[in-house]
XYZ file of N, CA, C and O in Angstrom:
828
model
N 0.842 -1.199 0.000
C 0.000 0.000 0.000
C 0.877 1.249 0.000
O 1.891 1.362 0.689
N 0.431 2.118 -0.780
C 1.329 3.419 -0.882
C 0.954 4.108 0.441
O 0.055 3.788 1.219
N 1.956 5.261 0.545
C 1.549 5.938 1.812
C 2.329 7.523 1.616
O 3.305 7.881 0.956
N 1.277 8.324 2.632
C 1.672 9.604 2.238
C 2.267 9.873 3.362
O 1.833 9.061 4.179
N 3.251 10.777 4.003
C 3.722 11.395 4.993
C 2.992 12.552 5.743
O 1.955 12.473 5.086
N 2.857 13.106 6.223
C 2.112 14.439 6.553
C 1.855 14.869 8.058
O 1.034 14.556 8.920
N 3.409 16.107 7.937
C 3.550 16.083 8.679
C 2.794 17.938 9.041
O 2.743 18.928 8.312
N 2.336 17.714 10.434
C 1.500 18.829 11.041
C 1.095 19.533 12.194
O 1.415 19.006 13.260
N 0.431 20.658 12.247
C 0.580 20.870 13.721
C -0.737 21.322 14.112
O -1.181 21.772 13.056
N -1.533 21.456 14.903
C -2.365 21.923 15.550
C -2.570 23.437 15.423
O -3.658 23.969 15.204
N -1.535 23.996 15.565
C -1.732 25.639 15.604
C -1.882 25.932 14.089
O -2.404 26.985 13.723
N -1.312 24.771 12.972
C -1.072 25.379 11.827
C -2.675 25.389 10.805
O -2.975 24.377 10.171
N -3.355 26.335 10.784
C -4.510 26.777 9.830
C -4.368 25.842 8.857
O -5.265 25.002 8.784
N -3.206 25.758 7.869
C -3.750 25.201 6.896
C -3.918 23.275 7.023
O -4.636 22.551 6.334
N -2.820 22.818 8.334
C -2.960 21.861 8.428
C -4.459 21.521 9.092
O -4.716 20.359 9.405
N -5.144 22.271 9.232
C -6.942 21.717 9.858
C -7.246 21.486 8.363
O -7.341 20.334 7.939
N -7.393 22.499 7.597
C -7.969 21.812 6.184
C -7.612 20.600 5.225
O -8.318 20.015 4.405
N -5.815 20.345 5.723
C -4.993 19.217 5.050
C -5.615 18.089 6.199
O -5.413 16.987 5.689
N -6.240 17.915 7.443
C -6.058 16.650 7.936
C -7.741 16.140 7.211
O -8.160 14.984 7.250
N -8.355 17.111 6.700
C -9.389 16.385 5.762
C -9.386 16.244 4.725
O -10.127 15.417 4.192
N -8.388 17.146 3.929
C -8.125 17.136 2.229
C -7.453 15.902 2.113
O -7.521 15.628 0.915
N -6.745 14.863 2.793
C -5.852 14.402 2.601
C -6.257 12.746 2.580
O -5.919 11.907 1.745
N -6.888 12.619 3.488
C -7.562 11.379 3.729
C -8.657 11.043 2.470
O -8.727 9.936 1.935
N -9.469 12.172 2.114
C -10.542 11.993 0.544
C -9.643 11.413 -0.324
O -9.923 10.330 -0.839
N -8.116 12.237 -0.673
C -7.254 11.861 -1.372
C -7.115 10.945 -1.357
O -8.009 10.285 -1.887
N -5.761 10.069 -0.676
C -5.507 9.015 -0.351
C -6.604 7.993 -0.379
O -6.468 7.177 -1.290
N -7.866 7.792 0.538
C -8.705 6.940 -0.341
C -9.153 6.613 -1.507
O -9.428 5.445 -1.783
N -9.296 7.687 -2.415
C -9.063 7.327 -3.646
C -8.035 6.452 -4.801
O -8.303 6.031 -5.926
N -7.093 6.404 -4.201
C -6.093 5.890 -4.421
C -5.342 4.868 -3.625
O -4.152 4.561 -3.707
N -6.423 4.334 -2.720
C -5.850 3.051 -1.712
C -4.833 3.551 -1.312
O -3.966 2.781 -1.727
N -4.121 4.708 -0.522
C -3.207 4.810 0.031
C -3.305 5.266 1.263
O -4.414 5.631 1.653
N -2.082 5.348 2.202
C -2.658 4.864 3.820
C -2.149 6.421 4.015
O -1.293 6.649 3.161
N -2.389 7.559 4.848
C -1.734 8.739 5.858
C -0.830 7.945 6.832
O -0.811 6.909 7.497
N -0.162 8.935 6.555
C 1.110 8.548 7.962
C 1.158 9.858 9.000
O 1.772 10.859 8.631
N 0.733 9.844 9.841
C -0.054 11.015 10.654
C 1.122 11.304 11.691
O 1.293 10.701 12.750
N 2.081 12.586 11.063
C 3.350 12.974 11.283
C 3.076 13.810 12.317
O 3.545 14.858 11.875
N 2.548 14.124 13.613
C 2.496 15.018 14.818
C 4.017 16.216 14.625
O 5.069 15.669 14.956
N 4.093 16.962 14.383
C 5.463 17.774 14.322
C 5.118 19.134 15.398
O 4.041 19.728 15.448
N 6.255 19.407 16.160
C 5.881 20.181 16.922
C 6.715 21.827 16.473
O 7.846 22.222 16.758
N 5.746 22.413 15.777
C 6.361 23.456 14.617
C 6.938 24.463 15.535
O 7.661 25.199 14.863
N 6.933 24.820 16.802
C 7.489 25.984 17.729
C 8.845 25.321 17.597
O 9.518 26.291 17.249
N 9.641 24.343 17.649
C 10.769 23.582 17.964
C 11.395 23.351 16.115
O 12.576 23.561 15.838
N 10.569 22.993 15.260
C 10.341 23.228 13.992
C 11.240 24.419 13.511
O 12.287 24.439 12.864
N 10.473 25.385 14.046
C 11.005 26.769 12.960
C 11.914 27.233 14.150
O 12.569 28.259 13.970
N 11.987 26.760 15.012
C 13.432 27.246 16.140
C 14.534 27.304 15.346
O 15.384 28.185 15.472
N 14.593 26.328 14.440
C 16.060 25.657 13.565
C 16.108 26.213 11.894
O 16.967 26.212 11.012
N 14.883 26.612 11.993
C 14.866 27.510 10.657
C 15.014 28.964 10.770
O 15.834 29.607 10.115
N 13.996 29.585 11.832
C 14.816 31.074 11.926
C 13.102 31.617 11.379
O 13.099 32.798 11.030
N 12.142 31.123 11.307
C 10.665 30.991 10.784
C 10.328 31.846 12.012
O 10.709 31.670 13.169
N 9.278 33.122 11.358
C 8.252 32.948 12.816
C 7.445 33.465 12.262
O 7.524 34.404 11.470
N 6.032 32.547 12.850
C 4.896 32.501 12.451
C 4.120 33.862 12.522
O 3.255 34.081 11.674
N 4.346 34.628 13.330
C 3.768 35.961 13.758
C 4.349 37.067 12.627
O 3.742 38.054 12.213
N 5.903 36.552 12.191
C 6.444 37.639 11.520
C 5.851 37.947 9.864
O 6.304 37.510 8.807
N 4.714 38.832 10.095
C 3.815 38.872 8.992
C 2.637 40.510 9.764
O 2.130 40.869 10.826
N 2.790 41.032 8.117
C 2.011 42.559 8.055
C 0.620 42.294 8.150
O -0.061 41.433 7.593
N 0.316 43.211 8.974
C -1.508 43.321 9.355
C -2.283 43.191 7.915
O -3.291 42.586 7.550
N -1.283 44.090 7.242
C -2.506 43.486 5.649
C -1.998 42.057 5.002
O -2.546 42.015 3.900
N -1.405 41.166 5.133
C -1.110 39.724 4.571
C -2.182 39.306 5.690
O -3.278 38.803 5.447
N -1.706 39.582 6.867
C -2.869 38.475 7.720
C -4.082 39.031 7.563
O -4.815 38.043 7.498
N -4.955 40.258 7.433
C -6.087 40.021 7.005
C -6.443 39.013 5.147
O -7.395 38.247 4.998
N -5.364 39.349 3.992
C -5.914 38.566 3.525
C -5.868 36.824 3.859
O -6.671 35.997 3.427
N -4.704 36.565 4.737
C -4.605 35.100 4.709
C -6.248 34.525 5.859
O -6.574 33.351 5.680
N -6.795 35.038 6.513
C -7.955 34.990 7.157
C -8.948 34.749 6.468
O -9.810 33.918 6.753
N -8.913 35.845 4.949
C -9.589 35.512 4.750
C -9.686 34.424 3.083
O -10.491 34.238 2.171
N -8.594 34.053 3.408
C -8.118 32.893 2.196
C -8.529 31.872 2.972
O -8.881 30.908 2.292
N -8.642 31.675 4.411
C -9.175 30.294 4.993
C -10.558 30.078 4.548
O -11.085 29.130 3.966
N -11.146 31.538 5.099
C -12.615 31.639 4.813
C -13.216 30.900 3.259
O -14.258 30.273 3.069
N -12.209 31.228 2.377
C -12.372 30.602 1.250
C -12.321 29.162 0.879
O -12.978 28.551 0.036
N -11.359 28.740 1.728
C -11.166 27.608 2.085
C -12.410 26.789 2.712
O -13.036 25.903 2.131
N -12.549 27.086 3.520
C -13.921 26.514 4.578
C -15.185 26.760 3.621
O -16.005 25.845 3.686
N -15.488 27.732 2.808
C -16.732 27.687 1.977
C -16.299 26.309 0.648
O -17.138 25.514 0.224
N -15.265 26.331 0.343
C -14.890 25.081 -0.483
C -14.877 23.803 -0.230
O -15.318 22.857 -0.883
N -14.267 23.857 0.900
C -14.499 22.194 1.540
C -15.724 21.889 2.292
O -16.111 20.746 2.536
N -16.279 22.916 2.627
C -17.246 22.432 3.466
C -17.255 22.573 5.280
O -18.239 22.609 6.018
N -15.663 22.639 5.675
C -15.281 22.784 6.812
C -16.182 23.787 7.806
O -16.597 24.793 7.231
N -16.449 23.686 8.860
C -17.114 25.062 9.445
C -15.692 25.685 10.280
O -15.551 25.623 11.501
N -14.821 26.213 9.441
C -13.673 26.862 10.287
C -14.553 28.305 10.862
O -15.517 28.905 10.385
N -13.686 28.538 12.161
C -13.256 29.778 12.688
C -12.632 30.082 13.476
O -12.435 29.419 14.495
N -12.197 31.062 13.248
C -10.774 31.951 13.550
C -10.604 31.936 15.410
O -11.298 32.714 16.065
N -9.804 31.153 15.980
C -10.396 30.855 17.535
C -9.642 32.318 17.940
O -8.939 33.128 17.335
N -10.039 32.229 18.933
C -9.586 33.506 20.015
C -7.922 33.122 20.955
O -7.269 34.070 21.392
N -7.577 32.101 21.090
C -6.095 31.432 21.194
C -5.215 31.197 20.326
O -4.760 30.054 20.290
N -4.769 32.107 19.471
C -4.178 31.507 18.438
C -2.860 32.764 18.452
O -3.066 33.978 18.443
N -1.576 32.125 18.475
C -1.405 30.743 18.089
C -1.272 30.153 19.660
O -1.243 30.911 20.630
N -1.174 28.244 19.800
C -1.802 28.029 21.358
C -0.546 27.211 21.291
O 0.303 27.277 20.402
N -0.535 26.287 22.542
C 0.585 25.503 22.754
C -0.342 24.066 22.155
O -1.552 23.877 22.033
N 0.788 23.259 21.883
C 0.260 21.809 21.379
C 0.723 20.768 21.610
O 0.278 19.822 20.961
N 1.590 20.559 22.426
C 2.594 19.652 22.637
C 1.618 18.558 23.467
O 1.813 17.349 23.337
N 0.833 18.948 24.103
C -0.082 17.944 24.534
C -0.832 16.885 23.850
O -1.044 15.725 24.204
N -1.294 17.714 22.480
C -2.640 17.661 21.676
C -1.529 16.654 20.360
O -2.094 15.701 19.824
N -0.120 16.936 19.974
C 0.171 16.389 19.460
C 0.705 15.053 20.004
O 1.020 14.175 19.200
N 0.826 14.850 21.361
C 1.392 13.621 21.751
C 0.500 12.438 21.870
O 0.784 11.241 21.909
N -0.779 13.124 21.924
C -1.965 12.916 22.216
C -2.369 11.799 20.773
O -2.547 10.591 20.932
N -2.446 12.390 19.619
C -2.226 12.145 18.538
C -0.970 10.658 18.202
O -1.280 9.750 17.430
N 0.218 10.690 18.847
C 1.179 9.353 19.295
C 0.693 8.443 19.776
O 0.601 7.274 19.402
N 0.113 9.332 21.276
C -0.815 7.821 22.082
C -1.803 7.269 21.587
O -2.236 6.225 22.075
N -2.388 7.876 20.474
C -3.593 6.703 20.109
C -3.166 6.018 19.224
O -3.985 5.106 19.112
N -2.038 5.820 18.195
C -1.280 5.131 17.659
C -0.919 3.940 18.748
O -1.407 2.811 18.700
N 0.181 4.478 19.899
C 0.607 3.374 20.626
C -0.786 2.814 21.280
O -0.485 1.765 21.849
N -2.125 3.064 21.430
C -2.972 2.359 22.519
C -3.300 1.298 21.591
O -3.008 0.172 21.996
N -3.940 1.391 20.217
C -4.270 0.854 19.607
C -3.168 -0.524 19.076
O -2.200 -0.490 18.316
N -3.841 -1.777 19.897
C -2.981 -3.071 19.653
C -3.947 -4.084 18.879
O -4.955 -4.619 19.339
N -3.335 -4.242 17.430
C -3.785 -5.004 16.264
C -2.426 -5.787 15.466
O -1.202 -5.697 15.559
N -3.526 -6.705 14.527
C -2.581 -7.366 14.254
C -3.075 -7.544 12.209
O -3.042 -8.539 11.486
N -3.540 -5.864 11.854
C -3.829 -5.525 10.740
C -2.901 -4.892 9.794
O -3.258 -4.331 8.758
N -1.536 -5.025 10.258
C -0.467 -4.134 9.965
C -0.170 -2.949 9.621
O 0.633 -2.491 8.808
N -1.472 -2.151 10.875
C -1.274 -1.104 11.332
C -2.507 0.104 10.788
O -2.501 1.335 10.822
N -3.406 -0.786 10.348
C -4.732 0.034 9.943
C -5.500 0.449 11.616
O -6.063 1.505 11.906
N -5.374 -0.261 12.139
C -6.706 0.595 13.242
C -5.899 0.987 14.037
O -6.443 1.163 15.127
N -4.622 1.268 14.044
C -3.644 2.133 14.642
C -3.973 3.704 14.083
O -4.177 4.731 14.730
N -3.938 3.439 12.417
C -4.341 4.614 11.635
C -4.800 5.425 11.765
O -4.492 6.592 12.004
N -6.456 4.382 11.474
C -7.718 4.881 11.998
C -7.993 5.769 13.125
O -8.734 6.751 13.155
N -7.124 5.155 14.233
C -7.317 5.784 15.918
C -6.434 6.976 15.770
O -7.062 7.981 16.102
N -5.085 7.275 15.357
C -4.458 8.156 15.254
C -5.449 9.756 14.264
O -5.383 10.955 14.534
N -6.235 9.067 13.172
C -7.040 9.911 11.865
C -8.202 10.354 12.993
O -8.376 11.573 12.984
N -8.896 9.755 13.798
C -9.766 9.939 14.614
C -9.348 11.079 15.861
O -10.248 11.854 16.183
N -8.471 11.160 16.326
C -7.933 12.029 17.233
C -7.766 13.030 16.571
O -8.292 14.135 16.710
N -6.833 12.587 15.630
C -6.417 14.597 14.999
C -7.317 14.890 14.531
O -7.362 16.098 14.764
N -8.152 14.641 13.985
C -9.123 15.545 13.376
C -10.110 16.054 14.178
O -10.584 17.176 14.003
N -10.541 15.101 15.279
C -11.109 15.826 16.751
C -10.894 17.001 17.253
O -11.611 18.000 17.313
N -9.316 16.681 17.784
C -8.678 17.585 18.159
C -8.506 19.582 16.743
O -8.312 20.750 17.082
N -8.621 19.228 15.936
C -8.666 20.087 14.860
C -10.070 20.638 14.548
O -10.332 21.740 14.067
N -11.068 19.498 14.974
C -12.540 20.258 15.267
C -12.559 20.911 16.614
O -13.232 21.937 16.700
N -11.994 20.528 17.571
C -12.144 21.731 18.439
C -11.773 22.699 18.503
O -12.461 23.524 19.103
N -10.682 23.046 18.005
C -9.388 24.482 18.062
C -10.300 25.161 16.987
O -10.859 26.241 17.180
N -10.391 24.496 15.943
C -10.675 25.539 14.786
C -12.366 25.580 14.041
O -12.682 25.731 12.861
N -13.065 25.417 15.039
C -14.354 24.892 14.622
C -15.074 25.464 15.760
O -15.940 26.336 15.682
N -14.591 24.833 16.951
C -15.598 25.554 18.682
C -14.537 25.776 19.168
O -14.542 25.094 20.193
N -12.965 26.649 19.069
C -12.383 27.141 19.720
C -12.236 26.718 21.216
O -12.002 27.413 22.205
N -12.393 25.681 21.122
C -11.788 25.250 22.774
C -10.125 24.947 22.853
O -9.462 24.682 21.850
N -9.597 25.027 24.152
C -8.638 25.222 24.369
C -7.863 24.062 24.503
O -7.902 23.526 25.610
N -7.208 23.578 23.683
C -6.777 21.909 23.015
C -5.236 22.307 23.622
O -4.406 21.597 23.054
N -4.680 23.120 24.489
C -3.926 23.291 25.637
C -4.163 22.796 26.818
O -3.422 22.878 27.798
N -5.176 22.286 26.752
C -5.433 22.128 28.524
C -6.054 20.167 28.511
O -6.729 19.583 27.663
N -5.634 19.807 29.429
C -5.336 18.437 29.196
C -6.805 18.129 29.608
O -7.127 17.036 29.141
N -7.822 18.716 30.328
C -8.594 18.206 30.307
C -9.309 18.041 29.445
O -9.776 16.928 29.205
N -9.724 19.628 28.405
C -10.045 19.762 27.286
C -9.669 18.131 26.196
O -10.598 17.574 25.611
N -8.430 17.678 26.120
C -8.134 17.435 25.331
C -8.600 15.963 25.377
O -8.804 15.243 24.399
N -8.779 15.533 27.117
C -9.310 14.402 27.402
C -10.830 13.648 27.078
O -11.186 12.472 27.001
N -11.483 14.899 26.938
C -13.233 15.358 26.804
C -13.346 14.832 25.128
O -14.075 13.925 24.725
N -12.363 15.719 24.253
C -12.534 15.665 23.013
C -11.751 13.643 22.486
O -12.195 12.843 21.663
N -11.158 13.590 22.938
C -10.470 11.853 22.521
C -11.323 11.233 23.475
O -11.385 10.096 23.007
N -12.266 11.224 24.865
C -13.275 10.352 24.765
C -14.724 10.496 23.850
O -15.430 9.507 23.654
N -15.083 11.889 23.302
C -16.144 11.875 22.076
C -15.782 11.101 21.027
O -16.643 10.631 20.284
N -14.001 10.795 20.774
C -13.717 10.471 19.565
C -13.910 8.420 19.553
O -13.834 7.640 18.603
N -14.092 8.239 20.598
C -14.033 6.622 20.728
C -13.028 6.402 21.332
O -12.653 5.266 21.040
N -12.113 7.053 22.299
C -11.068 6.863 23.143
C -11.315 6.764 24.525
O -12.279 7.420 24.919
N -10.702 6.123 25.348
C -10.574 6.465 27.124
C -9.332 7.573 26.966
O -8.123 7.478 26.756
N -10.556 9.012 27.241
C -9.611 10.214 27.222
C -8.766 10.069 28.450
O -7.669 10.544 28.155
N -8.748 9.574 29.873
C -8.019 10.076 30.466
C -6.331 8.976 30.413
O -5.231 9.365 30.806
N -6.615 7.765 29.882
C -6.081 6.919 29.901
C -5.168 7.392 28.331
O -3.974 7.690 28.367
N -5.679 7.386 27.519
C -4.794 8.357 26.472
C -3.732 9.530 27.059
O -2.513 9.409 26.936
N -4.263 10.480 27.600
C -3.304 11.369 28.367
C -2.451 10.475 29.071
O -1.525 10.077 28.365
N -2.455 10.261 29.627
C -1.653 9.389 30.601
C -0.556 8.613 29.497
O 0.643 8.888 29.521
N -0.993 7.864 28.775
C 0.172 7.738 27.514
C 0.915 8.992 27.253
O 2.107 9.078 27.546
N 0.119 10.174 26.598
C 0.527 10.844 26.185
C 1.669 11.878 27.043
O 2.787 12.238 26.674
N 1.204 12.077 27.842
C 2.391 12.153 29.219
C 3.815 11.854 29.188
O 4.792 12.589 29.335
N 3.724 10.766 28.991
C 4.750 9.459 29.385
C 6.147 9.598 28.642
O 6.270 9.762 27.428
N 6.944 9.528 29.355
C 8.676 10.266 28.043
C 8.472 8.917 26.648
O 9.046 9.016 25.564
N 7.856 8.137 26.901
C 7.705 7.711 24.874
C 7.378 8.509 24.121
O 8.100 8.790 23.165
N 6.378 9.014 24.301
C 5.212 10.181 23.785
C 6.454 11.258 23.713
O 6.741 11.535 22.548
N 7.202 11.883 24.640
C 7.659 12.826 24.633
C 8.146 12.804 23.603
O 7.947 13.567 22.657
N 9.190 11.477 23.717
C 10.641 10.947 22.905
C 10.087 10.973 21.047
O 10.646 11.549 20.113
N 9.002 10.246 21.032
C 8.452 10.232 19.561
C 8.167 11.765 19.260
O 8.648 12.220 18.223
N 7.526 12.481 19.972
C 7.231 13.779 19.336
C 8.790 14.699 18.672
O 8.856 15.470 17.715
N 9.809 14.268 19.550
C 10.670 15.349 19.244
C 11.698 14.697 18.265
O 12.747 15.230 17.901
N 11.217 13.401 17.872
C 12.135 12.351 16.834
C 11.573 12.945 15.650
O 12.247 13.609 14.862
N 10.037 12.655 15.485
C 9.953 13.226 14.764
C 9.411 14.432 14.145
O 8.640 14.578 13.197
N 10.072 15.357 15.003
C 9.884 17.177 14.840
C 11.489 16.776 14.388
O 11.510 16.731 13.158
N 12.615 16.520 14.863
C 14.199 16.517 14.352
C 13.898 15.488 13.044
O 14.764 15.835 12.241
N 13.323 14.688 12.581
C 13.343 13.869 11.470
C 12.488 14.493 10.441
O 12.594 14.026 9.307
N 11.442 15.718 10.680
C 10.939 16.721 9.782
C 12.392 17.554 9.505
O 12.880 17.307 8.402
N 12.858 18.138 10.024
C 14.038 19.292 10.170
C 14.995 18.276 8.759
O 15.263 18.629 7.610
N 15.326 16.837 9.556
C 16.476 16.620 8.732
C 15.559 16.175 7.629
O 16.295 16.950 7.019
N 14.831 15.783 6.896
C 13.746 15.737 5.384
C 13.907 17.428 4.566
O 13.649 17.550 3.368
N 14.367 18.633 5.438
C 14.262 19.225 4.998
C 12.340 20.353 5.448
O 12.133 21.496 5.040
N 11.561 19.706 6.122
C 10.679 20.332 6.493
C 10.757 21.951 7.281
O 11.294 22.354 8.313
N 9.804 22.695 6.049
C 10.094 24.510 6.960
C 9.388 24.723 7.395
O 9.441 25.413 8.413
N 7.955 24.121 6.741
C 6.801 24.621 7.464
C 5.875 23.427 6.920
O 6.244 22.503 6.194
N 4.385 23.690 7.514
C 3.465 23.285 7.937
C 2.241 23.842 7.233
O 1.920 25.024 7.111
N 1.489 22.519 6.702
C 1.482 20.877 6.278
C 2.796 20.507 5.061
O 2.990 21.036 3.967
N 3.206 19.912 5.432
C 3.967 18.987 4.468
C 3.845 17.882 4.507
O 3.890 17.186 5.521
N 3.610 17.413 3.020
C 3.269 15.949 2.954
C 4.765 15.030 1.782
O 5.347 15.620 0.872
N 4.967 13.927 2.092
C 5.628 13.541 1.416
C 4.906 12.257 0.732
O 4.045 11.571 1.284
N 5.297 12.110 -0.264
C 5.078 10.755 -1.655
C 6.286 9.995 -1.754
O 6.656 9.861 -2.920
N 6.948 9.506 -0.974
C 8.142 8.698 -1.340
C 9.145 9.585 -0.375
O 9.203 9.728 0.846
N 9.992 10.173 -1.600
C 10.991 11.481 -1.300
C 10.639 12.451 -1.332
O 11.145 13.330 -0.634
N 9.251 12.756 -2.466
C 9.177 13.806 -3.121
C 8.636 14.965 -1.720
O 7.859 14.479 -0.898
N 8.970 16.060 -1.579
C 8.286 16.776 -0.577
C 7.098 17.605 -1.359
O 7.273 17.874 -2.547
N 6.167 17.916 -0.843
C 5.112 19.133 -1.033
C 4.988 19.695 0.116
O 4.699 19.121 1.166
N 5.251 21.108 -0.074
C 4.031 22.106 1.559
C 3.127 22.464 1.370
O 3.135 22.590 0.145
N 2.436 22.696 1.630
C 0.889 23.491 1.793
C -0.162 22.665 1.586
O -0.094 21.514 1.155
N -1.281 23.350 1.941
C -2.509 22.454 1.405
C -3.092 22.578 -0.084
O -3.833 21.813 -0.702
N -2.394 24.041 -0.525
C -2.846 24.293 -1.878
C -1.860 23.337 -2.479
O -2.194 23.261 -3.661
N -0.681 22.468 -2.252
C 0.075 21.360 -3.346
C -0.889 19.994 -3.400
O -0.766 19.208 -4.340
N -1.847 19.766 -2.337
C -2.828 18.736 -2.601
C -2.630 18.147 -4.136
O -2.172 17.065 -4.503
N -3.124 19.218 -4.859
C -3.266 18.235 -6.028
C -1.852 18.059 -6.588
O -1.969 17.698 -7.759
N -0.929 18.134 -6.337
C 0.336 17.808 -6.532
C 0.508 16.512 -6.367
O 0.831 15.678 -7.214
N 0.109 16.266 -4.394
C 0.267 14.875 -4.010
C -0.783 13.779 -4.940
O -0.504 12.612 -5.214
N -1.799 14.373 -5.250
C -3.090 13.967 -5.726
C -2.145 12.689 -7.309
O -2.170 11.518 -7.689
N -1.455 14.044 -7.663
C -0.958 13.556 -9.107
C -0.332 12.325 -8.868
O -0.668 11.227 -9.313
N 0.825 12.660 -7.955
C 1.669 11.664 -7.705
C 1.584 10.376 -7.185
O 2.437 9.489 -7.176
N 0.044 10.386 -6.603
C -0.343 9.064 -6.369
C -1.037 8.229 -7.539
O -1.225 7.012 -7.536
N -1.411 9.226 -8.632
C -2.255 8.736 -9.602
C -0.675 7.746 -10.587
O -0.903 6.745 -11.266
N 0.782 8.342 -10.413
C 1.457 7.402 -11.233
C 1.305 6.340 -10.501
O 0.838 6.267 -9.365
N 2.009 4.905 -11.670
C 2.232 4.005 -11.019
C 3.958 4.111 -10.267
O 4.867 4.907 -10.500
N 3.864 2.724 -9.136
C 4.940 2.849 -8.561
C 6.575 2.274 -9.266
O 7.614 2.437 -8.626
């Protein structure tokens, strides 16, 4: 089975619209997400990136390029009142339902449980603005999702969780990752959510 990379963050806008653009994709094409948690504050530490460093008139139009976004997909985005928030929770969070999930499908309802969290977690921040910083919050939203929220945290806690998050935030860095969503096809890198149909293409060759 082919598989896409995609790596993302919670705070990052366009990655809420990539953790649903991406999955339509990939099903189309029998290919699996590889649901890359990257923790982009630690990210652009090593690039010299900052997310804030941007003119009052780019960020009103990029606001309202989401808006455009959300009338296209369908998404009910909005603009939360925490932004940008901490995530290090919400992405480890995202690890632990990978590690809770024990199968012997070679690694589909690991997937599944991992696709189920983030996108939870991405309906709350950017949809009902709740505060996906705060562990209880985050516990509430992964038991709506079909999880034991508090028992997830508690993974997510745990220096594995830690250890995986920052392997692979340093294994984005060394791929070459600047920013957020990036998805990979093999080697090939794409950023943004507008390269979708890039990845789109590249799954349509054969291997």
């Amino acid at each position: 089975m082919r598989s896409v990379d995609f790596y993302f963050d919670f705070s990052s806008t366009n990655s809420y619209f990539a953790a649903f653009m991406l999955p339509e994709i990939c099903a189309r094409y029998d290919a699996r997400v590889n649901w890359m948690p990257t923790h982009s504050a630690a990210l652009f530490r090593g690039t010299g990136f900052d997310v804030m460093a941007m003119t009052p008139r780019k960020a009103r139009y990029l606001w309202r390029d989401h808006a455009r976004y959300a009338e296209l997909t369908g998404l009910p985005f909005k603009r939360p009142s925490r932004f940008p928030i901490k995530t290090s929770s919400a992405l480890r969070a995202v690890l632990a339902a990978g590690h809770a999930t024990k199968s012997d499908d070679g690694g589909a309802a690991s997937d599944r449980s991992q696709r189920a969290i983030a996108q939870a977690i991405m309906r709350a921040y950017w949809e009902r603005d709740e505060d996906i910083s705060d562990r209880g919050v985050l516990a509430a939203v992964a038991s709506g999702a079909g999880s034991d929220g508090a028992a997830l945290m508690q993974i997510a806690d745990a220096t594995a969780a830690r250890d995986a998050l920052a392997a692979i935030t340093e294994q984005a860095a060394a791929r070459g990752v600047f920013g957020l969503p990036t998805f990979f096809v093999g080697d090939e890198m794409f950023w943004g959510k507008d390269r979708l149909d890039f990845v789109e293409r590249s799954l349509k060759r054969p291997e």
